[in-house]
XYZ file of C-alpha atoms in Angstrom:
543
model
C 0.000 0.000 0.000
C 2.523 2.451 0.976
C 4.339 2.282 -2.598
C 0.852 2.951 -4.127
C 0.435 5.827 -1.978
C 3.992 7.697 -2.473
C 3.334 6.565 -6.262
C -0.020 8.537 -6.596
C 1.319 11.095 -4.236
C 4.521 11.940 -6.998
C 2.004 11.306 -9.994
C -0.595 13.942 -8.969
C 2.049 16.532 -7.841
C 3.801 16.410 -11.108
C 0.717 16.646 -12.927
C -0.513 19.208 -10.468
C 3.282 21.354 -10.901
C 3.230 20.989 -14.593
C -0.373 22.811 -14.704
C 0.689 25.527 -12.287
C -0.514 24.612 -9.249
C 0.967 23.880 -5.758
C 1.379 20.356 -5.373
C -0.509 20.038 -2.434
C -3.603 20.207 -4.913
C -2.791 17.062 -7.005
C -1.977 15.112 -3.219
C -5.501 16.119 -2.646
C -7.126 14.534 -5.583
C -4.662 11.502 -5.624
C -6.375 10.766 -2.075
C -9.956 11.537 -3.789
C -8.938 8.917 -6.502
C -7.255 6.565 -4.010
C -10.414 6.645 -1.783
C -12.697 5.748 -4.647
C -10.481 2.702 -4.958
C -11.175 1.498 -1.988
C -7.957 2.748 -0.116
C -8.668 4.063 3.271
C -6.390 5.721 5.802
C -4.294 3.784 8.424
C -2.822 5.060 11.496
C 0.740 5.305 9.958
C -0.468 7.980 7.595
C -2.481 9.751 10.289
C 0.332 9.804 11.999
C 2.861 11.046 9.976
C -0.025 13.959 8.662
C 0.098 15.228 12.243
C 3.706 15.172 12.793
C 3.961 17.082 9.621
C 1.414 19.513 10.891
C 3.532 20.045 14.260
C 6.810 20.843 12.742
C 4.718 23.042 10.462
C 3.610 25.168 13.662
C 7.162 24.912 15.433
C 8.662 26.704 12.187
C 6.152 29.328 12.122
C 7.004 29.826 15.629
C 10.786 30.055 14.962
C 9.583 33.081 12.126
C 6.964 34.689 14.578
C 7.586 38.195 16.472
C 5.381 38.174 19.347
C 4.727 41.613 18.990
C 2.518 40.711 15.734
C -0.010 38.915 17.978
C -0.501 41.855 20.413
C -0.728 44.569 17.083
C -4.584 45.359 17.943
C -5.120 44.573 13.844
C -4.377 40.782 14.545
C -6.230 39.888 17.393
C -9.190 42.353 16.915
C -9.091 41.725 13.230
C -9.129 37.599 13.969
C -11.991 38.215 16.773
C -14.085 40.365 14.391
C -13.926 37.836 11.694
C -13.990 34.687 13.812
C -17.768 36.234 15.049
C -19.078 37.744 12.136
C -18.845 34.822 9.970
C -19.952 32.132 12.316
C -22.875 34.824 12.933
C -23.443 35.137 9.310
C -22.741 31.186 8.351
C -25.006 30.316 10.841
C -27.757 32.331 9.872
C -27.263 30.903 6.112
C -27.341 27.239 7.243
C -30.525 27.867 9.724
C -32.304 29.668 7.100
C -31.837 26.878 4.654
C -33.146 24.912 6.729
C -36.752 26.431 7.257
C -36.946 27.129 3.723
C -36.751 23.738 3.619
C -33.505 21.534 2.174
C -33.408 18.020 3.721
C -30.088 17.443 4.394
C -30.098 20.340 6.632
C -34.026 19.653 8.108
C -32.820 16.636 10.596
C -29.752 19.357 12.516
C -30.898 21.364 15.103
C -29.733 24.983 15.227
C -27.055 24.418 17.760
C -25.247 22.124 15.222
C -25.688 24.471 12.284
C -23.885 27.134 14.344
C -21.358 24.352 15.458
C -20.810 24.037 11.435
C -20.838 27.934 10.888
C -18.072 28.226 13.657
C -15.580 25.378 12.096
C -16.330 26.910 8.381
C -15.349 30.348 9.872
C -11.540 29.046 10.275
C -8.669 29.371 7.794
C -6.911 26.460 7.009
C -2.527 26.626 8.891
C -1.286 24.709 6.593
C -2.521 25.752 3.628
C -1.900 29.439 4.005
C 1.996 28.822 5.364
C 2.509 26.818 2.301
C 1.341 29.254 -0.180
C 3.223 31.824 1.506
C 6.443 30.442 1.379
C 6.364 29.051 -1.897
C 5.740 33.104 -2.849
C 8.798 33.587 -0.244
C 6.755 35.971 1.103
C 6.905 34.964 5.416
C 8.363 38.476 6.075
C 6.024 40.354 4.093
C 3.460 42.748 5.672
C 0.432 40.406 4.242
C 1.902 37.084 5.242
C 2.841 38.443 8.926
C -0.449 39.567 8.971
C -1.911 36.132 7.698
C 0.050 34.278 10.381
C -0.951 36.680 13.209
C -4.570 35.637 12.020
C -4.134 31.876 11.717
C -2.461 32.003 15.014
C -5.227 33.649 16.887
C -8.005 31.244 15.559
C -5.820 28.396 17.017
C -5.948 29.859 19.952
C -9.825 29.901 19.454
C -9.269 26.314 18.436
C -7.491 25.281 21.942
C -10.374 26.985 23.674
C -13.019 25.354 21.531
C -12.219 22.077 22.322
C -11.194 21.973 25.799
C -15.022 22.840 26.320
C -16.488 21.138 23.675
C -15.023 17.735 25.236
C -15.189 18.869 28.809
C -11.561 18.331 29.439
C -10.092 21.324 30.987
C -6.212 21.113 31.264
C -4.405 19.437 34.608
C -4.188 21.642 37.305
C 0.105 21.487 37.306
C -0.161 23.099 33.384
C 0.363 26.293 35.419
C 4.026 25.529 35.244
C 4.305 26.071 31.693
C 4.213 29.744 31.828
C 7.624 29.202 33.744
C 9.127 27.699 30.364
C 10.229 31.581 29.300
C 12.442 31.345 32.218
C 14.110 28.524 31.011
C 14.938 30.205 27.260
C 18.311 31.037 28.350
C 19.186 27.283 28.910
C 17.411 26.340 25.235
C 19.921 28.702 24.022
C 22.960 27.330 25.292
C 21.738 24.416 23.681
C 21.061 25.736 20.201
C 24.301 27.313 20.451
C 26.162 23.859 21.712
C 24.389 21.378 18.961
C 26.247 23.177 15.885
C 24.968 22.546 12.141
C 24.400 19.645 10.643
C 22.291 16.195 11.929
C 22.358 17.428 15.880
C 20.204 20.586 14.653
C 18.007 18.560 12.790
C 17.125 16.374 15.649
C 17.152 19.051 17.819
C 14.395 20.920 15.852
C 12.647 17.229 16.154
C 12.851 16.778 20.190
C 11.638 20.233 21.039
C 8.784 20.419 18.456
C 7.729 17.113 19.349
C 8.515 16.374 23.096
C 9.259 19.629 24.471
C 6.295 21.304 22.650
C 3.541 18.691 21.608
C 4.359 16.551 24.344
C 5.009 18.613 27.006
C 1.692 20.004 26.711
C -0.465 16.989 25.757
C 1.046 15.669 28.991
C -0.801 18.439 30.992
C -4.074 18.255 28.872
C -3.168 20.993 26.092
C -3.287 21.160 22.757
C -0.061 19.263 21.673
C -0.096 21.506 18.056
C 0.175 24.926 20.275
C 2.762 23.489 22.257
C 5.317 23.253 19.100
C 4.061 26.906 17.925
C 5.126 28.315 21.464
C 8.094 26.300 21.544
C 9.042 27.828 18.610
C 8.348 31.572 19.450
C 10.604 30.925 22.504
C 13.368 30.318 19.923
C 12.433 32.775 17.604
C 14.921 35.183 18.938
C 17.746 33.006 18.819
C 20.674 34.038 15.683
C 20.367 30.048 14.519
C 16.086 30.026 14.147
C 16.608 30.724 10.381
C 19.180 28.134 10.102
C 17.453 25.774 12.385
C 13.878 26.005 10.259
C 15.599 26.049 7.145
C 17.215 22.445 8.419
C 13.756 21.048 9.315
C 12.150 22.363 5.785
C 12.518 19.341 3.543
C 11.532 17.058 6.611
C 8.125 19.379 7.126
C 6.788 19.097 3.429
C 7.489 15.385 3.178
C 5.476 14.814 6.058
C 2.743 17.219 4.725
C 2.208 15.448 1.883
C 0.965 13.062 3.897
C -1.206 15.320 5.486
C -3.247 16.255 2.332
C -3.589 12.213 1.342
C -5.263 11.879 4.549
C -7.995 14.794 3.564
C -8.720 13.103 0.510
C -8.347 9.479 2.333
C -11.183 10.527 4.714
C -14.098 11.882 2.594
C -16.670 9.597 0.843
C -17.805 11.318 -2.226
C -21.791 10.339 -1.942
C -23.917 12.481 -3.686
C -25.579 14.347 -0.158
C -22.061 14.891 0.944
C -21.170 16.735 -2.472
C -24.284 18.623 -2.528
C -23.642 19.493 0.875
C -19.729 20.710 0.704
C -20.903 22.520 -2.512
C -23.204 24.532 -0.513
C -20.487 25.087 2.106
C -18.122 26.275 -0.929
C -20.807 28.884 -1.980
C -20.061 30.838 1.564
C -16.222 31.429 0.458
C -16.937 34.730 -1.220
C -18.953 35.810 1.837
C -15.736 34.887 3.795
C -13.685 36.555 1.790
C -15.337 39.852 1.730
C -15.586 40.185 5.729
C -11.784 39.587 5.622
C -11.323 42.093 3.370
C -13.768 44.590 4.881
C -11.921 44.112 8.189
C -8.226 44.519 7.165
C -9.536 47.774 5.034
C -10.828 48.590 8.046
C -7.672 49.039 10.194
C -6.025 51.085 6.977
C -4.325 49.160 5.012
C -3.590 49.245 1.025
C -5.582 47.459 -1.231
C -2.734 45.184 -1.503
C -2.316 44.418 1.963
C -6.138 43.572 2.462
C -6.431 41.613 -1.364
C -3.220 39.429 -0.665
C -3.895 38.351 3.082
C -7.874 37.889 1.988
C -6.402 35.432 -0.793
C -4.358 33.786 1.110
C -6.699 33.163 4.220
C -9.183 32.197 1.190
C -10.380 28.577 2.065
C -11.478 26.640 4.683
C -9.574 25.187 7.914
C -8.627 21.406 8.235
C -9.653 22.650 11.556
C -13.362 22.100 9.941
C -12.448 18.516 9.863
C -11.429 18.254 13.359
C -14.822 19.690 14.669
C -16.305 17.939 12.030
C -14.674 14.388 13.584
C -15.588 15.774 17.486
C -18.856 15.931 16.575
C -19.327 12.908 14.552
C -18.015 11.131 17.491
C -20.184 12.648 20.230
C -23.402 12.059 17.918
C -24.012 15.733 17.140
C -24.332 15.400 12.989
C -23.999 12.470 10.042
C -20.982 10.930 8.176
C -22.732 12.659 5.302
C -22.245 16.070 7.007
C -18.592 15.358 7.861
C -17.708 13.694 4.552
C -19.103 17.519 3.011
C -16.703 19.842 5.459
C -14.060 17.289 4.213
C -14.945 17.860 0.712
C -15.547 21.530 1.436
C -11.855 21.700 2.917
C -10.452 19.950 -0.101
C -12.410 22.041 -3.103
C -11.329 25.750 -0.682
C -8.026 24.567 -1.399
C -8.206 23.747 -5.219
C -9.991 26.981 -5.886
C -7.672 29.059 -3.628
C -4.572 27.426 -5.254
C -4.335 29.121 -8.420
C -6.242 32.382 -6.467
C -2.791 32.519 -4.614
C -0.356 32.109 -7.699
C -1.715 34.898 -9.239
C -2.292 37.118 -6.434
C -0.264 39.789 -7.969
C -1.344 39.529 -11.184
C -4.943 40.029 -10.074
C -3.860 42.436 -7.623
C -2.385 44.661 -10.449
C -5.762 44.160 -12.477
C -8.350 45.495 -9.839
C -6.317 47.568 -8.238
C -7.390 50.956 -9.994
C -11.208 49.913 -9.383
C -10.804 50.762 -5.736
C -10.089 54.108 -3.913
C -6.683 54.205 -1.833
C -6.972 55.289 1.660
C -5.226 58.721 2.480
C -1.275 58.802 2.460
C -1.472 60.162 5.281
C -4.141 58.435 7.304
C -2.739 54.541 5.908
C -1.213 51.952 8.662
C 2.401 52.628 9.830
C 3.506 49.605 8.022
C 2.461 51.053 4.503
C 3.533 54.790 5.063
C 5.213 56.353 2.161
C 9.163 56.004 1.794
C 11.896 59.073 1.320
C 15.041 57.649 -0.194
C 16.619 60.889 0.635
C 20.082 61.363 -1.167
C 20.837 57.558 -1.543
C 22.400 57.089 -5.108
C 22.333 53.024 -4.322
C 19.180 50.702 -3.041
C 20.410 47.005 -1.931
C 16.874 44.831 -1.532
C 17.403 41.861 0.949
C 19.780 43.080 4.243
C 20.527 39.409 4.825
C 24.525 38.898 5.616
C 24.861 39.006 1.543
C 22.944 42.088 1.323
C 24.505 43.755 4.704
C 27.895 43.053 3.472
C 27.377 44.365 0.263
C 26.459 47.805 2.394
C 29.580 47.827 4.054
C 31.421 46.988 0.700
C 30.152 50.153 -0.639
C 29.965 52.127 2.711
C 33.702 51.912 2.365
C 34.155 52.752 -1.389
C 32.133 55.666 -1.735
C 30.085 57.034 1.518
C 27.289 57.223 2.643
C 24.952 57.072 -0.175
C 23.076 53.479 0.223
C 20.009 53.126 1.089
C 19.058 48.916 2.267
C 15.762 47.993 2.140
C 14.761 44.161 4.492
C 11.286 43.398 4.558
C 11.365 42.307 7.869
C 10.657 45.430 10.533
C 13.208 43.675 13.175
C 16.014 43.335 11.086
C 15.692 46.446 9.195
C 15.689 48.073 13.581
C 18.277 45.756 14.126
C 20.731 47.733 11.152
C 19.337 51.339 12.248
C 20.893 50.226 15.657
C 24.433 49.274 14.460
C 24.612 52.583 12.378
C 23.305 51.756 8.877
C 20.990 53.451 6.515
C 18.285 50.637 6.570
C 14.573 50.913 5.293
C 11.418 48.600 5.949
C 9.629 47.727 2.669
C 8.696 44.973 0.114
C 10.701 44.800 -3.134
C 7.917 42.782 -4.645
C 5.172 45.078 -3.958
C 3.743 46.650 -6.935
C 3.029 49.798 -4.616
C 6.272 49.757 -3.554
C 7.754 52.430 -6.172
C 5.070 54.373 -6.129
C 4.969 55.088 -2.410
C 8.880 55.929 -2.717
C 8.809 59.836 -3.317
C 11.624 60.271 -5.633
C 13.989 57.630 -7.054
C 15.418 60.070 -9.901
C 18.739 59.895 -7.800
C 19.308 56.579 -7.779
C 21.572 54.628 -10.409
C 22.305 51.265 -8.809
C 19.959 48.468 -7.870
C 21.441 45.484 -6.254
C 18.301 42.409 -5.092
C 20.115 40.748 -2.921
C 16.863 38.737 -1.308
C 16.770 34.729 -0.278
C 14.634 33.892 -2.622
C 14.933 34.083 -6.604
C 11.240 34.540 -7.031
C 11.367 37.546 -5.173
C 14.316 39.034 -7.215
C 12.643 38.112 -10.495
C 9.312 40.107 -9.164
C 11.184 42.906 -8.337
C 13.536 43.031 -11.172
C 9.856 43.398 -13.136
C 8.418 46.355 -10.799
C 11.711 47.984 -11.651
C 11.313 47.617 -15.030
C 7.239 48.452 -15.169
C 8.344 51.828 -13.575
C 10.388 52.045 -16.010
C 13.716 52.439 -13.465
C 16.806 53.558 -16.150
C 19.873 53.067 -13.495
C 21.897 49.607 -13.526
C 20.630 46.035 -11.908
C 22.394 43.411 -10.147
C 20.831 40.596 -8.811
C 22.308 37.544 -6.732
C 21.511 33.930 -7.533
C 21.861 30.059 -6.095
C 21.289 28.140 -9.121
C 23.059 28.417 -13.241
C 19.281 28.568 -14.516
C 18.453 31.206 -12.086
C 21.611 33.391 -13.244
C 20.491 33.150 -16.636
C 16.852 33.724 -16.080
C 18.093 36.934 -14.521
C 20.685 37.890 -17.346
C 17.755 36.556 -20.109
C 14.795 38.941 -17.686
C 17.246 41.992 -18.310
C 19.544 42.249 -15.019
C 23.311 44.048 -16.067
C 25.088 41.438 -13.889
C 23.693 38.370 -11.950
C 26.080 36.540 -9.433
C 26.259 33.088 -7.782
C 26.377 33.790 -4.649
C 28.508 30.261 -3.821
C 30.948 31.099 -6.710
C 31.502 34.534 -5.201
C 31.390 33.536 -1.445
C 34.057 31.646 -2.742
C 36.609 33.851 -5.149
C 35.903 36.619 -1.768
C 37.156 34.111 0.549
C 40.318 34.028 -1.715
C 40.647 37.817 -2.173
C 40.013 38.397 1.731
C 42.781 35.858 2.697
C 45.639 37.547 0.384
C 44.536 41.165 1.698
C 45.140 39.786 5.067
C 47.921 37.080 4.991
C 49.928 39.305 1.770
C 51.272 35.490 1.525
C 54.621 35.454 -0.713
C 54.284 33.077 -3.390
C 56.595 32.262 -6.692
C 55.409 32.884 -9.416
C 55.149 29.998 -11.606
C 54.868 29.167 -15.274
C 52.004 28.376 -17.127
C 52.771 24.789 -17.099
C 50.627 22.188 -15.368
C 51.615 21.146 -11.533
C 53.486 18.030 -11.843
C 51.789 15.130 -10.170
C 52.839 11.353 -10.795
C 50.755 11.199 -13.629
C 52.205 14.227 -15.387
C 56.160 13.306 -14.399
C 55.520 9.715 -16.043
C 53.589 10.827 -19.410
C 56.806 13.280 -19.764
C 58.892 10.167 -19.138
């Protein structure tokens, strides 16, 4: 079975990749098809799909300022939402239901508002996915998006523990001493250096320090691994560390999307049902929307985050499973919230991939707020005299500051997505912006650029130079472009997209080492000829 299911699982993604869509969407139908065949899920597969799920919330802890969660748009904005469409959902559901459609006639209206509440959620998994694949985790939308998915699980935890009746043991006081003991998970992260050790120890605190620390005093395991994580996210090696446990994560999520599809059964009440359900999406969208305007920011802020919080949670399927078990609704009505779940996520897929696109397509239908009156994250930007703008204040991007600090002055201006780091540079004495390189708005919010004649994109991600390397050029930006790369095909993607120089970044880390060394050491070397190094091989061919 299990070489059936990795089979199907490679199958659909490729298909799914080669038509533009996330993978995840072709896992989902090969555990439609699968199901249909008879295939059900097992506990190895559940098991793996939660792990997967865990170390997803432990690295969005690791990337998570704790500050975002007390901003009063994040946890009124989540609140707001959460109520409004369970309010609105709910009144949907209980009016179909006196205007007369059977499948809904046998629920009482306590269950229909128990459905409105779980199709109010946005689905974790989903959203970080489609978010990083966009390398877009430090960007004001995606913070935003995270701040919100965080919150609801927070509703989620408090859902449940009175939905079952479990409250947590009386000793899970003593985890709020586990900030006290960050100092000592430090020295440890510090101690366990690069390579396998960080790996596992990514695994043991996600998984026994977080999930089963608090399952052991009656919480949810799932927020145990996000707070684990925040407690780290401070720490110089949390990029390095979730980086290490990235390729683990997605294998293990794959899993967790075969299970969605695993679990539903397709019959024709269930469809008709989770169609229904789909209908409410728009609905869901707009009071996302209306809220994030709400708290003033751009059109692009609100569209992207809406998009990307555009589907349903598989936090539907949990309540869906509670309530199945505890007699409160059908298998019909929890295969639709499956099905629901699974046909959010198709539709939302390509929704996300173009975000930009569509963004730049509506985008003069609506009215901006005020410049003055927008959120302090989207203010308007003053270059000042900078003559040089260096996108991505990484340790590429920061050294290429102090490269040309050196050579000519003060006249560079960085821009780092990320508020913290860009703080972080202000503090040490450099000229360092907040802002998103990929944001269409981006240029047009910077007063005057007409003194600038260098671009360098130094950002993590290629996708991310490539989209700004285009705003530049929509804006029609005449100055000079140089853009940093991993990969050959990415260098020449840049070179072929119209960059004036694109550099490996391994190639130069490399010929920089060399240059730094003989600026330092001045070693004395001879001088020698042309001629090949004799070796045994050469002094025996001259022979």
């Amino acid at each position: 079975m299990e070489l059936v299911l990795i089979s199907s699982a490679f199958v659909a993604g490729f298909i799914a990749l080669r038509c533009q869509l996330p993978p995840l969407v072709g896992f989902l139908f090969a555990g439609f098809i699968l199901h249909y065949y008879g295939f059900q899920t097992n506990e190895t597969i559940t098991t793996l799909s939660e792990l997967g799920v865990t170390l997803l919330l432990f690295t969005i802890g690791l990337k998570l300022d704790i500050k975002v969660l007390l901003s009063k748009e994040i946890w009124a904005g989540a609140t707001v939402h959460n109520l409004l469409t369970t309010a609105i959902f709910s009144a949907f559901l209980v009016l179909l239901k006196f205007i007369g459609v059977s499948f809904l006639a046998s629920l009482a209206t306590p269950q229909l508002i128990l459905m409105g509440f779980a199709l109010s959620f946005s689905s974790t998994v989903f959203a970080v996915k489609s978010i990083q694949e966009k390398g877009d985790m430090n960007a004001t939308y995606g913070m935003i998006a995270i701040g919100i998915l965080v919150m609801q699980d927070i509703f989620a935890v408090i859902f449940l523990t009175a939905s079952t009746g479990k409250i947590p043991h009386w000793y899970a006081i003593a985890l709020f001493a586990l900030p006290l003991l960050r100092p000592i998970f430090f020295r440890i992260l510090d101690k366990v250096g690069h390579g396998e050790m960080l790996v596992l120890f990514g695994i043991f605190f996600a998984l026994v320090m977080g999930a089963g620390l608090f399952h052991l005093v009656g919480v949810k395991p799932d927020l145990g691994a996000l707070i684990l994580g925040m407690l780290l996210a401070s720490h110089k090696k949390a990029s390095e560390l979730s980086k290490s446990l990235f390729n683990l994560k997605e294998l293990f999520l794959v899993c967790f999307f075969l299970n969605i599809g695993l679990q539903a059964q397709p019959t024709l009440v269930a469809i008709s049902l989770g169609v229904l359900f789909v209908l409410l999406l728009p609905i869901k969208g707009l009071v996302y929307f209306a809220v994030l305007h709400k708290f003033k920011f751009r059109m692009r802020t609100s569209l992207l985050t809406t998009l990307t919080l555009f589907n349903f949670s598989e936090f539907g399927l949990i309540v869906g499973a509670l309530a199945y078990k505890l007699g409160w609704i059908g298998g019909d009505v929890m295969a639709s919230i499956a099905i629901a779940v699974s046909i959010s996520f198709v539709l939302a897929a390509p929704l996300n991939s173009k975000a930009h696109k569509l963004y730049r397509g509506i985008s003069r239908r609506f009215k901006e707020h005020a410049a003055d009156s927008l959120n302090k994250k989207d203010q308007l930007i003053y270059p000042g005299e900078a003559q040089i703008l260096i996108f991505g204040m990484g340790r590429i991007g920061t050294g290429a500051y102090d490269d040309l600090k050196l050579r000519f002055g003060s006249i560079t201006l960085g821009v780092d997505i990320k508020e913290s780091t860009a703080a972080q540079h202000k503090d040490e004495g450099r000229n360092v912006i907040s802002g998103d390189a990929t944001d269409p708005d981006f240029w047009a919010r910077i007063v005057d650029t007409s003194k600038v004649k260098l671009v360098l994109l130094a950002m993590p991600h290629h996708k991310g130079n490539q989209t700004a390397l285009e705003q530049l050029q929509k804006i029609g930006f005449n100055g000079q472009i140089a853009a940093i790369a991993e990969y050959p095909d990415q260098l020449s993607s840049l070179v072929e997209s119209g960059v004036d120089a694109a550099f490996n970044i391994y190639h130069e880390a490399g010929s920089g080492f060399a240059r730094h060394v003989c600026e330092q050491l001045k070693p004395d070397f001879k001088q020698l000829s042309q001629k090949p190094i004799y070796s045994p091989k050469n002094r025996n061919r001259e022979q």
